[in-house]
Short mmCIF file of C-alpha atoms in Angstrom, two decimals:
data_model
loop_
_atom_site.label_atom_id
_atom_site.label_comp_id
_atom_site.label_asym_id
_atom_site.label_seq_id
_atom_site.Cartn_x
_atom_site.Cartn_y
_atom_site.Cartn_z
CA UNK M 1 139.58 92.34 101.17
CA UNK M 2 136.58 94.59 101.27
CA UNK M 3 136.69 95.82 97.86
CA UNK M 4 137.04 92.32 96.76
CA UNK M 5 134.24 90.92 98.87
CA UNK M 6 131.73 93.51 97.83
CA UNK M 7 132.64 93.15 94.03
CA UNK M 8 131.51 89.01 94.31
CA UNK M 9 128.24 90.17 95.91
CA UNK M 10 127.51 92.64 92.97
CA UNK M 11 127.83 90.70 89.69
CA UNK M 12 124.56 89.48 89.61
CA UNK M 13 121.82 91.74 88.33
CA UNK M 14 118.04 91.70 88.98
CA UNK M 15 115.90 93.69 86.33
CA UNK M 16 112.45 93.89 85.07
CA UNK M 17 111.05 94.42 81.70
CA UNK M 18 107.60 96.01 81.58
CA UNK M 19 105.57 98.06 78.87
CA UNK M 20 102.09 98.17 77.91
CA UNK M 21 100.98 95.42 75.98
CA UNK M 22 102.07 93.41 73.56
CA UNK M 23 105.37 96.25 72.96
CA UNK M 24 107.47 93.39 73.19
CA UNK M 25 108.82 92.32 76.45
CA UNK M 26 108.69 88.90 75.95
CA UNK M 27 110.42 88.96 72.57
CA UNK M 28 112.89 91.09 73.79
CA UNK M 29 114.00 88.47 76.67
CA UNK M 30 113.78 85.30 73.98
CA UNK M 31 116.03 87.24 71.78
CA UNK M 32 118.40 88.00 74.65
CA UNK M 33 118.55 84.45 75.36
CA UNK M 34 118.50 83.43 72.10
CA UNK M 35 121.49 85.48 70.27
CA UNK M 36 123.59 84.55 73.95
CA UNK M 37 123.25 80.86 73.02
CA UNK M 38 121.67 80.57 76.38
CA UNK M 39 118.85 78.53 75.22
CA UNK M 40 118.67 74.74 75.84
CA UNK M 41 118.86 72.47 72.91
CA UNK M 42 115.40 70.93 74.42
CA UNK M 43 113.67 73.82 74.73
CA UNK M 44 114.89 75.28 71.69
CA UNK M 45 113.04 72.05 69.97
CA UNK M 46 110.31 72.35 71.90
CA UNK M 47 110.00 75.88 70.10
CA UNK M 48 110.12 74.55 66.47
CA UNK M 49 107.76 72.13 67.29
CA UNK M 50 105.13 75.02 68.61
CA UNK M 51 106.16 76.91 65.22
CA UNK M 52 105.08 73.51 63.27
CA UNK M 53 101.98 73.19 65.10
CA UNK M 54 100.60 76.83 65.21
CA UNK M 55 101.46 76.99 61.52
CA UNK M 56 103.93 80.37 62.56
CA UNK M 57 107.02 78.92 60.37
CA UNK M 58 109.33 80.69 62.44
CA UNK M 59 110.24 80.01 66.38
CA UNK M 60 108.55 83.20 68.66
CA UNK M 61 110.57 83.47 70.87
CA UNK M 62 108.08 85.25 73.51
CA UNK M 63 106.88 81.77 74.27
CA UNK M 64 110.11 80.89 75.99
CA UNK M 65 108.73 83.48 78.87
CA UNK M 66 105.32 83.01 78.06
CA UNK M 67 104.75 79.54 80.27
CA UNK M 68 101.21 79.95 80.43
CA UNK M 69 99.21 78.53 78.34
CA UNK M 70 96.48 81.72 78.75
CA UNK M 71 99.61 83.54 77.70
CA UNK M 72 100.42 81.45 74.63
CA UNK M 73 96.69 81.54 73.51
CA UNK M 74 96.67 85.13 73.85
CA UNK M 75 100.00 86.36 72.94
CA UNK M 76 100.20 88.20 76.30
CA UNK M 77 102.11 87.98 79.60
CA UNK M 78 100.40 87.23 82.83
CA UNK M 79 101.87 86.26 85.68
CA UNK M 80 106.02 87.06 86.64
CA UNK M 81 108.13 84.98 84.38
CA UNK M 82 111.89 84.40 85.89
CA UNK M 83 114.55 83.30 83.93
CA UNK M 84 117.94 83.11 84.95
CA UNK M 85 121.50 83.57 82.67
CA UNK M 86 124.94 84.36 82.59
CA UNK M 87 127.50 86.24 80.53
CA UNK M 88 130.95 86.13 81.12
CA UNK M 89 130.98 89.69 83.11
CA UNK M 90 127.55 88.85 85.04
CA UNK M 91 124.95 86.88 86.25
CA UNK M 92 121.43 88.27 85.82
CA UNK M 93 118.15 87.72 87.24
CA UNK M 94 115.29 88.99 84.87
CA UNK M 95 111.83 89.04 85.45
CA UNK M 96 109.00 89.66 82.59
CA UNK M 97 106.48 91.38 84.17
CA UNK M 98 102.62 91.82 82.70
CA UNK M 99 102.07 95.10 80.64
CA UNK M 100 98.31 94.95 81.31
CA UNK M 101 96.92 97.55 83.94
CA UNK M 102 94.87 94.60 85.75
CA UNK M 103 98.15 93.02 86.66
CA UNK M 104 99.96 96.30 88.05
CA UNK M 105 100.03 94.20 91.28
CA UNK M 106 102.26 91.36 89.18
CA UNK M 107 104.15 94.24 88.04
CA UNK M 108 105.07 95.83 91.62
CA UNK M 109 106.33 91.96 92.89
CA UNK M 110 108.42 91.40 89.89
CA UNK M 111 110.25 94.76 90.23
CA UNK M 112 110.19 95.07 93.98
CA UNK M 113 113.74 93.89 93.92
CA UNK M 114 115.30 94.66 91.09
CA UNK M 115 118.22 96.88 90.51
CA UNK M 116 117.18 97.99 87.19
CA UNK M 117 113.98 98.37 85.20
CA UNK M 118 113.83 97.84 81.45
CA UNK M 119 110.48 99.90 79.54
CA UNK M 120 109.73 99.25 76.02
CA UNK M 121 107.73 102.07 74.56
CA UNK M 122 106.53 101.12 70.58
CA UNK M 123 107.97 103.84 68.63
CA UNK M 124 104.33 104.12 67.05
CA UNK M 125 102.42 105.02 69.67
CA UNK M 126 105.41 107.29 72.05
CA UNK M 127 104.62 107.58 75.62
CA UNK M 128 101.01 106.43 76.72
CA UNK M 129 99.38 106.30 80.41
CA UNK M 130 100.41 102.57 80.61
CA UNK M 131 104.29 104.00 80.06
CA UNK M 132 103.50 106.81 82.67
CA UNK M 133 102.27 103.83 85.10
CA UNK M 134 104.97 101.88 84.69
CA UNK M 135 107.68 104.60 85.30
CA UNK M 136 105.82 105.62 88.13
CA UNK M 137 105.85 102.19 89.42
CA UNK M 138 109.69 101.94 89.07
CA UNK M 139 110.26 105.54 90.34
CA UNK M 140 107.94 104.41 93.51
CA UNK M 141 110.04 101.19 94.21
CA UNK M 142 113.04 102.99 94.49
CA UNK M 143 114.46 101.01 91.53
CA UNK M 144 117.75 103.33 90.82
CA UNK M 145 118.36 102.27 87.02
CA UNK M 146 116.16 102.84 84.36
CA UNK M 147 116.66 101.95 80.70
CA UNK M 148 113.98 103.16 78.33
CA UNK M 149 114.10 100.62 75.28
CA UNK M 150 112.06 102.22 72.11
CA UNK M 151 110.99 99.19 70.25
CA UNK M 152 110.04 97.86 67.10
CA UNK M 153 111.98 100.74 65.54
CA UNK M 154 111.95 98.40 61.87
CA UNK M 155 108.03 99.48 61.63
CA UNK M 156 109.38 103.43 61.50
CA UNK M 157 111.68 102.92 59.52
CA UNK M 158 114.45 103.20 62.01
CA UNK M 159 113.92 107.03 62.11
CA UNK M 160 116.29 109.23 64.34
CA UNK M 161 113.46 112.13 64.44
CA UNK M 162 111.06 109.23 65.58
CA UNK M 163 113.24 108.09 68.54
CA UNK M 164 114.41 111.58 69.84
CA UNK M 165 110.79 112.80 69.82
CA UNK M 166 110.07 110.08 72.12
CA UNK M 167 112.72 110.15 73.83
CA UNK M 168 112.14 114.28 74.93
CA UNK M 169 108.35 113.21 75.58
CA UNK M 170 109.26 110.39 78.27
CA UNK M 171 112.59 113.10 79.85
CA UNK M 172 109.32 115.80 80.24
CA UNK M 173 107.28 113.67 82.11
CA UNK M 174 110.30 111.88 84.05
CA UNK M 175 111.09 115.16 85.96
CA UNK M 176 109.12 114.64 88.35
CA UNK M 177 109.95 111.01 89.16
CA UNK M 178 113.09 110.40 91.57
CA UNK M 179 115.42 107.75 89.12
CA UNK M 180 119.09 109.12 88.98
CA UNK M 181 119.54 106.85 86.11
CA UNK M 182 117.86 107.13 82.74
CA UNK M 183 119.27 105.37 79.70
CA UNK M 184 117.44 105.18 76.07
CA UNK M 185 118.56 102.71 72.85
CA UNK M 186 116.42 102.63 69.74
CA UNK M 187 115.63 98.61 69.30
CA UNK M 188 114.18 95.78 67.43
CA UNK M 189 113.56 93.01 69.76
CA UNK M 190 112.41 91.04 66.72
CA UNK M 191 115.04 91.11 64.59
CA UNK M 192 117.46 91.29 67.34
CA UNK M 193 118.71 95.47 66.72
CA UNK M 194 120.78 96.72 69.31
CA UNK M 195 120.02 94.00 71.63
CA UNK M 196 123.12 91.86 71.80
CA UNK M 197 125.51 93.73 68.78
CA UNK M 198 124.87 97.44 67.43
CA UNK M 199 122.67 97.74 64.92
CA UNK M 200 123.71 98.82 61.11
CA UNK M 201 120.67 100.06 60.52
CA UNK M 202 120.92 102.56 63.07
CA UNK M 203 124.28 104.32 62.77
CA UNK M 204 122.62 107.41 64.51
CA UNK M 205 122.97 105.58 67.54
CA UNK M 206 126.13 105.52 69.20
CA UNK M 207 125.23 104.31 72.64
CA UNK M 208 125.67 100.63 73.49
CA UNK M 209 123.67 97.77 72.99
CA UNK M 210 120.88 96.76 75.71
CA UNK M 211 123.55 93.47 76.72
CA UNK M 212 126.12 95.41 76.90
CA UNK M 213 124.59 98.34 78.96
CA UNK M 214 123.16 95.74 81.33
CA UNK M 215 126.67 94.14 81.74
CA UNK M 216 128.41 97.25 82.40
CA UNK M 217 126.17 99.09 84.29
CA UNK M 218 127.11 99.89 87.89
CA UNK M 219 125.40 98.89 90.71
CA UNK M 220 127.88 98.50 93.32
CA UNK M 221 126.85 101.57 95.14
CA UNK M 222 122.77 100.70 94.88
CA UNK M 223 123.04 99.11 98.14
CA UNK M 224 122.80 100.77 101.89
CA UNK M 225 126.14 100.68 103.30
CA UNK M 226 125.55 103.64 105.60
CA UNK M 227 123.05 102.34 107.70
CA UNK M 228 123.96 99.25 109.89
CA UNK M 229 120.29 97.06 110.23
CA UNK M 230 120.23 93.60 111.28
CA UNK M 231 116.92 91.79 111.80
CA UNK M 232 117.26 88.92 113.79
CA UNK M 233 115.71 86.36 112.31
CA UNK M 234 116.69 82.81 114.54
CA UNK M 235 118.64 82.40 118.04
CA UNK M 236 120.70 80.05 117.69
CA UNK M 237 121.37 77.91 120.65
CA UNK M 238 123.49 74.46 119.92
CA UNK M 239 122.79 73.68 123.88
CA UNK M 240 125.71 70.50 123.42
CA UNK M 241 128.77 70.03 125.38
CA UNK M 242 131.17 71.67 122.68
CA UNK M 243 128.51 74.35 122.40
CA UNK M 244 126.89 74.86 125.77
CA UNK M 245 127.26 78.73 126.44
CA UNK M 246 126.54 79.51 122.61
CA UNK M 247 124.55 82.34 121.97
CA UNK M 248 124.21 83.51 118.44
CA UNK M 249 121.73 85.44 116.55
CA UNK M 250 121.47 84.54 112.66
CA UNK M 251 119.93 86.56 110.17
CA UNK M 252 121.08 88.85 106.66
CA UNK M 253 122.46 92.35 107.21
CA UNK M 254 120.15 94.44 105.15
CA UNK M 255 121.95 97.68 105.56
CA UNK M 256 125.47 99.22 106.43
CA UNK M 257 128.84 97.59 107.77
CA UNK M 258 129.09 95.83 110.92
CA UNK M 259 132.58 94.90 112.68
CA UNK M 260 133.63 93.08 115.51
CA UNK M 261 133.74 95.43 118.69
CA UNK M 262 131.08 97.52 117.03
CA UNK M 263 128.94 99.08 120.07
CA UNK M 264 125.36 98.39 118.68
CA UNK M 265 121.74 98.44 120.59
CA UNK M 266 118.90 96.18 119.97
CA UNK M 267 115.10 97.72 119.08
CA UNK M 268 112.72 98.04 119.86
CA UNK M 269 113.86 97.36 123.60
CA UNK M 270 116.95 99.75 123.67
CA UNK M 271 119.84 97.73 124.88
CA UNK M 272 123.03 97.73 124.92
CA UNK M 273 126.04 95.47 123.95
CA UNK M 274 129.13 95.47 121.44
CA UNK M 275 129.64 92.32 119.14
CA UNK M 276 131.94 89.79 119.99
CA UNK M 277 132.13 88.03 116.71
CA UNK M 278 130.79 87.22 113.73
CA UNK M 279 130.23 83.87 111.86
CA UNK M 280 129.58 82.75 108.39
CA UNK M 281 129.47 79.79 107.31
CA UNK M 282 132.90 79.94 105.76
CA UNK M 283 133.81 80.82 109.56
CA UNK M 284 134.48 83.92 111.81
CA UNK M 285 135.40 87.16 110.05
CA UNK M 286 136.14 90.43 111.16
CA UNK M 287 133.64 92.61 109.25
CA UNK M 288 130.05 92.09 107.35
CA UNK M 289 127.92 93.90 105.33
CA UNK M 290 125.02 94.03 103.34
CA UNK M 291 123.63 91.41 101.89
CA UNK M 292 125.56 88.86 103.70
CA UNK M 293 124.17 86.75 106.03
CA UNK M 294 126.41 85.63 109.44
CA UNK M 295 125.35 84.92 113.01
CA UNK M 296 126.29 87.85 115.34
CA UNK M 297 127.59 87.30 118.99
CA UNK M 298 127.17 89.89 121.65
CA UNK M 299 129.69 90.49 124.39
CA UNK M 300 126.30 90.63 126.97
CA UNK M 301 123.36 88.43 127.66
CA UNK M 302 120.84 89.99 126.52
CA UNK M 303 117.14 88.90 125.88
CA UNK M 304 116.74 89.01 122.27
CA UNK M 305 114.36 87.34 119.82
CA UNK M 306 113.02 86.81 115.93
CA UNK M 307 112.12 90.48 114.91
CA UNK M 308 114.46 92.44 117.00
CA UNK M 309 116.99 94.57 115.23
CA UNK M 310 120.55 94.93 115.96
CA UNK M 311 121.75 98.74 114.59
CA UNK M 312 124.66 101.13 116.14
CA UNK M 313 123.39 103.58 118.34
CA UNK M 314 124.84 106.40 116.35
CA UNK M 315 122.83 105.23 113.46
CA UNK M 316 119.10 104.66 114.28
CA UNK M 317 116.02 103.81 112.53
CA UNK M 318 112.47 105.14 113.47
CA UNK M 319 110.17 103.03 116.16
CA UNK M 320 107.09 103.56 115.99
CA UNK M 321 103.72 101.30 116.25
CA UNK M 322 102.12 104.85 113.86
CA UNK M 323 103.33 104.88 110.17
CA UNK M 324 102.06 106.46 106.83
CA UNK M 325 102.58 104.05 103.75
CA UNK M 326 101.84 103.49 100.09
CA UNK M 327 100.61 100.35 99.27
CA UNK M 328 100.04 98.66 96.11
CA UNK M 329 96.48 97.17 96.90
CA UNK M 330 96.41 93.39 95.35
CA UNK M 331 92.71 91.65 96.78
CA UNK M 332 89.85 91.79 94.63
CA UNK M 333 87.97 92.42 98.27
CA UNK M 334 88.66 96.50 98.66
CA UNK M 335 90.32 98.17 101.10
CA UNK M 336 88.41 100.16 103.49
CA UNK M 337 89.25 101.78 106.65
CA UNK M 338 89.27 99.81 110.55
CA UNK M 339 90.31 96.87 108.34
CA UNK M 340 92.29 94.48 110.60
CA UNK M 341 95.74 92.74 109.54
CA UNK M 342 98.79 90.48 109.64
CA UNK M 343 101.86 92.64 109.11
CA UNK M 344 105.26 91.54 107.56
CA UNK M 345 107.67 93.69 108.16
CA UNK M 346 111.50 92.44 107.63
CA UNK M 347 111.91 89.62 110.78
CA UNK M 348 108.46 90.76 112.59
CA UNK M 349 105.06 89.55 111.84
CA UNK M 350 102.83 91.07 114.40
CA UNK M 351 99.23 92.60 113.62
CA UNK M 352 97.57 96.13 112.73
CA UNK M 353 94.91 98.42 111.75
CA UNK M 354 94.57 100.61 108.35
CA UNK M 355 92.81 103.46 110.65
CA UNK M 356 92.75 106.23 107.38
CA UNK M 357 93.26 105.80 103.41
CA UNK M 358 94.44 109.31 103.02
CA UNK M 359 94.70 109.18 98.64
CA UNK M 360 94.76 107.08 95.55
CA UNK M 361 96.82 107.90 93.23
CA UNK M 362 95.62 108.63 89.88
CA UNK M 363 97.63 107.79 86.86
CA UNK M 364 95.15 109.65 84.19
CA UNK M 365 96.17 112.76 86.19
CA UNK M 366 98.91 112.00 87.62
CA UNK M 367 97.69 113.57 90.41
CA UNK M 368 96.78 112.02 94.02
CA UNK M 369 92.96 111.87 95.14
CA UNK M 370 91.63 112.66 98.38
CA UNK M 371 88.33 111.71 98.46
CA UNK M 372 88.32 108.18 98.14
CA UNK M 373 87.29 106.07 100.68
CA UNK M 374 88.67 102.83 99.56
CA UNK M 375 91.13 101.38 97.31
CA UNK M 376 90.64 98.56 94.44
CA UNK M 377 92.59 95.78 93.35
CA UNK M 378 95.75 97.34 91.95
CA UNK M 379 95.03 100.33 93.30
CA UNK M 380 98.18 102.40 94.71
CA UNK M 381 97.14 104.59 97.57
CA UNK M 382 98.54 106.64 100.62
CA UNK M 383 97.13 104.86 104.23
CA UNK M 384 97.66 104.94 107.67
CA UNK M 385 99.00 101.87 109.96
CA UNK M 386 99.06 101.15 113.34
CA UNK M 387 100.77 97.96 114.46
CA UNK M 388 99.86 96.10 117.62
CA UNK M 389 103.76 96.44 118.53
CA UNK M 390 106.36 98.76 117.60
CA UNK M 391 108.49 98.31 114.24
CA UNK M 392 111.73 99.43 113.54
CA UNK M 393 112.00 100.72 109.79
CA UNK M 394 113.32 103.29 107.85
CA UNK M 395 111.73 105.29 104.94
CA UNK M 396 111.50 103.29 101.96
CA UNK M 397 113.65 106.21 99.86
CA UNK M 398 116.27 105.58 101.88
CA UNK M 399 115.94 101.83 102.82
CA UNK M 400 113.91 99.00 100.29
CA UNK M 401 114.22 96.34 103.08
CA UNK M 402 113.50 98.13 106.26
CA UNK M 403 111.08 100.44 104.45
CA UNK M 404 108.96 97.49 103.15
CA UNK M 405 106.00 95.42 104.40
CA UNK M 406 103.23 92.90 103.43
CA UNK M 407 99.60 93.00 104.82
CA UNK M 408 98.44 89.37 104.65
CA UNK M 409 94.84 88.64 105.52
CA UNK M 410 94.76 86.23 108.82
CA UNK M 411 91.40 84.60 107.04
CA UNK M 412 92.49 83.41 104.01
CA UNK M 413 96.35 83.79 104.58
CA UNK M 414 96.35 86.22 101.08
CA UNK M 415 98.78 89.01 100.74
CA UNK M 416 96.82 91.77 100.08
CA UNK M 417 98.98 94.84 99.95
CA UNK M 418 102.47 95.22 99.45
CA UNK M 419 103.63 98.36 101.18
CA UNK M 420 106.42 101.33 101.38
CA UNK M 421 106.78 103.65 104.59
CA UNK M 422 106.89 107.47 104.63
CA UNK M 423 109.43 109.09 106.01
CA UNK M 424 106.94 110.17 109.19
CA UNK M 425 106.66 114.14 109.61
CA UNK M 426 109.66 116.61 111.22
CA UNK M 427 106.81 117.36 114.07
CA UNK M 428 106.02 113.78 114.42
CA UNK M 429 107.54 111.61 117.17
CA UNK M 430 110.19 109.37 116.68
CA UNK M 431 109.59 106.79 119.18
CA UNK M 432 106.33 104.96 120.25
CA UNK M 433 106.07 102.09 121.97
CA UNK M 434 103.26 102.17 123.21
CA UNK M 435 101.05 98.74 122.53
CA UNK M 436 98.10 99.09 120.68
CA UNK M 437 95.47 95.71 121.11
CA UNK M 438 93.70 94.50 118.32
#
């Protein structure tokens, strides 16, 4: 029943296609949908009408990501494009994110929760800083699949020397980036070359095409499983006749297994209790597990609310109100220390302090540097938090959901930073609750 349950929740697919610009991304996601007959008969005449007008003769199929008009005008991709489509082994979330280093911020919140990044390199130009960033970017989030597509391999003649040389230039530089999962295939997202079927023009090749690596690629075991973490996010309390002793707590389990009898304690408080049941809205069931979201009972009474977390008490996450974090910044107003703001972190919005900016990374160098004092729009840097309450989180590495926050300025209610916690130091304390005003 387990196996089975866990198999429904992993046959849909989140990825991201990045690359610097104008290597293809777009193109490569029309032609997806387009050679799947996935494209509505609408919007597929909507396309030969643009072709008509802009005097292109021939549909491009970029433009059916491309919603913008700035991105139509310029041939480039701005903002996250979603589109959403199905095979008959998988469902699959993809989001086109821009290839431009002033939208690195667009880039991090189309990939922060994907399962699998897509680069496109152009087999002209090999590995540049803007295919450095990018890697970085998905080594940073955590993402644990990376496919490396080498693109418009019809203007190199479809050369073998050309793709391995690129292909041992990106492995060099990927050593020191922490993705378990590297797969590269020689396309043409034009002309549609090992994007749906195998191309004949490349019989070097004898991996499989991109569709077919997407469908098939596992994922099942991307998810926590180990570490039980439930944020409570609502209390639910019918308060009717039928109803009238009801005390639930309702919310997605974002890590590990949690079954009925479990003995689990609630943070940042520290108590006790075991769970009495658990409800979905198909009704009760004996076990749950990430992602699923159900309404815990507890066998005590216990004074819980919105941002606690439920986890087993042989399993526990760090509490803190003192964190280290990188942040993508994403304001056009810098970031400089003593800088006051609203935190979200899983269930608990609360408020803190940036006390230090400890680095920026530098992707020139690929090096981190210590004497800045602030950070720029789409900067990525290394800061210090404190939050005017504890949270409960784990590092990012090892959790993307507990390990994750926002920073949202209170003044114009803009998310400025998206953020992923450090694993705090060996000599550092584990717990802190002490409250810190602000």
């Amino acid at each position: 029943m387990f196996t089975h349950a866990l198999n429904e929740h992993s046959e849909l697919l989140r990825f991201t296609t990045s690359g610097s610009v104008d290597d293809g991304k777009s193109t490569l996601i029309g032609r997806l949908l387009f050679d799947t007959k996935l494209i509505f008969e609408d919007t597929l005449e909507s396309l030969q009408r643009s072709a008509d007008i802009t005097g292109e003769g021939s549909i491009n199929l970029a433009n059916l990501t491309d919603g913008l008009r700035a991105e139509r005008e310029q041939g480039i991709t701005i903002d996250v494009a979603y589109r959403y489509f199905a095979t008959p082994k998988r469902k699959f979330i993809v989001a086109d994110t821009p290839g431009h280093v002033q939208y690195t911020r667009n880039m991090v919140t189309g990939a922060s929760t994907a399962n699998l990044s897509i680069i496109l390199v152009d087999a002209r130009q090999g590995v540049i800083e803007q295919t450095r960033r990018h890697a970085y970017i998905a080594s940073m989030l955590r993402i644990p699949h990376l496919v490396v597509c080498i693109n418009k391999m019809d203007l190199v003649d479809f050369s073998e020397t050309v793709f391995e040389t690129t292909r041992a230039l990106f492995m060099d530089f990927a050593t020191r980036l922490h993705i378990k999962d590297i797969t590269f295939i020689p396309i043409s997202a034009l002309h549609g070359d090992n994007i749906v079927d195998k191309s004949e023009r490349m019989p070097w090749y004898l991996g499989p095409p991109l569709l077919r690596h997407l469908e098939e690629v596992y994922i099942g075991t991307d998810r926590d499983l180990s570490d039980p973490r439930f944020p409570v996010q609502y209390v639910v309390r019918p308060r009717d006749d039928e109803w009238h002793d009801h005390r639930g707590f309702a919310g997605q389990i974002i890590g590990g297994i949690f079954k009925v009898g479990d003995p689990v304690v609630v943070l940042p408080g520290g108590r006790s209790s075991r769970i009495a049941g658990i409800h979905t809205y198909d009704g009760a069931v004996a076990e749950a597990f990430n992602p699923m979201s159900v309404q815990l009972l507890l066998a005590d009474d216990l004074d819980i609310s919105r941002g606690d977390m439920i986890v087993r008490p042989d399993n526990l996450p760090f509490v803190s109100s003192d964190f280290e974090a990188r942040v993508c910044w994403m304001s056009e107003e810098p970031l400089t220390p003593n800088r006051k703001y609203a935190i979200k972190h899983t269930t608990r919005s609360t408020r803190c302090i940036v006390r230090e900016i400890k680095s920026r990374f530098n992707f020139s160098t690929l090096q981190a540097d210590r004497t800045v004092h602030q950070l720029g729009l789409n900067d990525i840097g290394r800061v210090v938090i404190k939050t005017m309450v504890p949270l409960c989180y784990d590092a990012y590495r090892r959790n993307r959901f507990t390990g994750s926050f926002i920073l949202v300025d209170e003044a114009t209610n803009e998310t400025v930073a998206a953020g992923m916690i450090q694993e705090p130091p060996k000599t550092a304390p584990v717990e802190d609750t002490a409250e810190y005003v602000i």
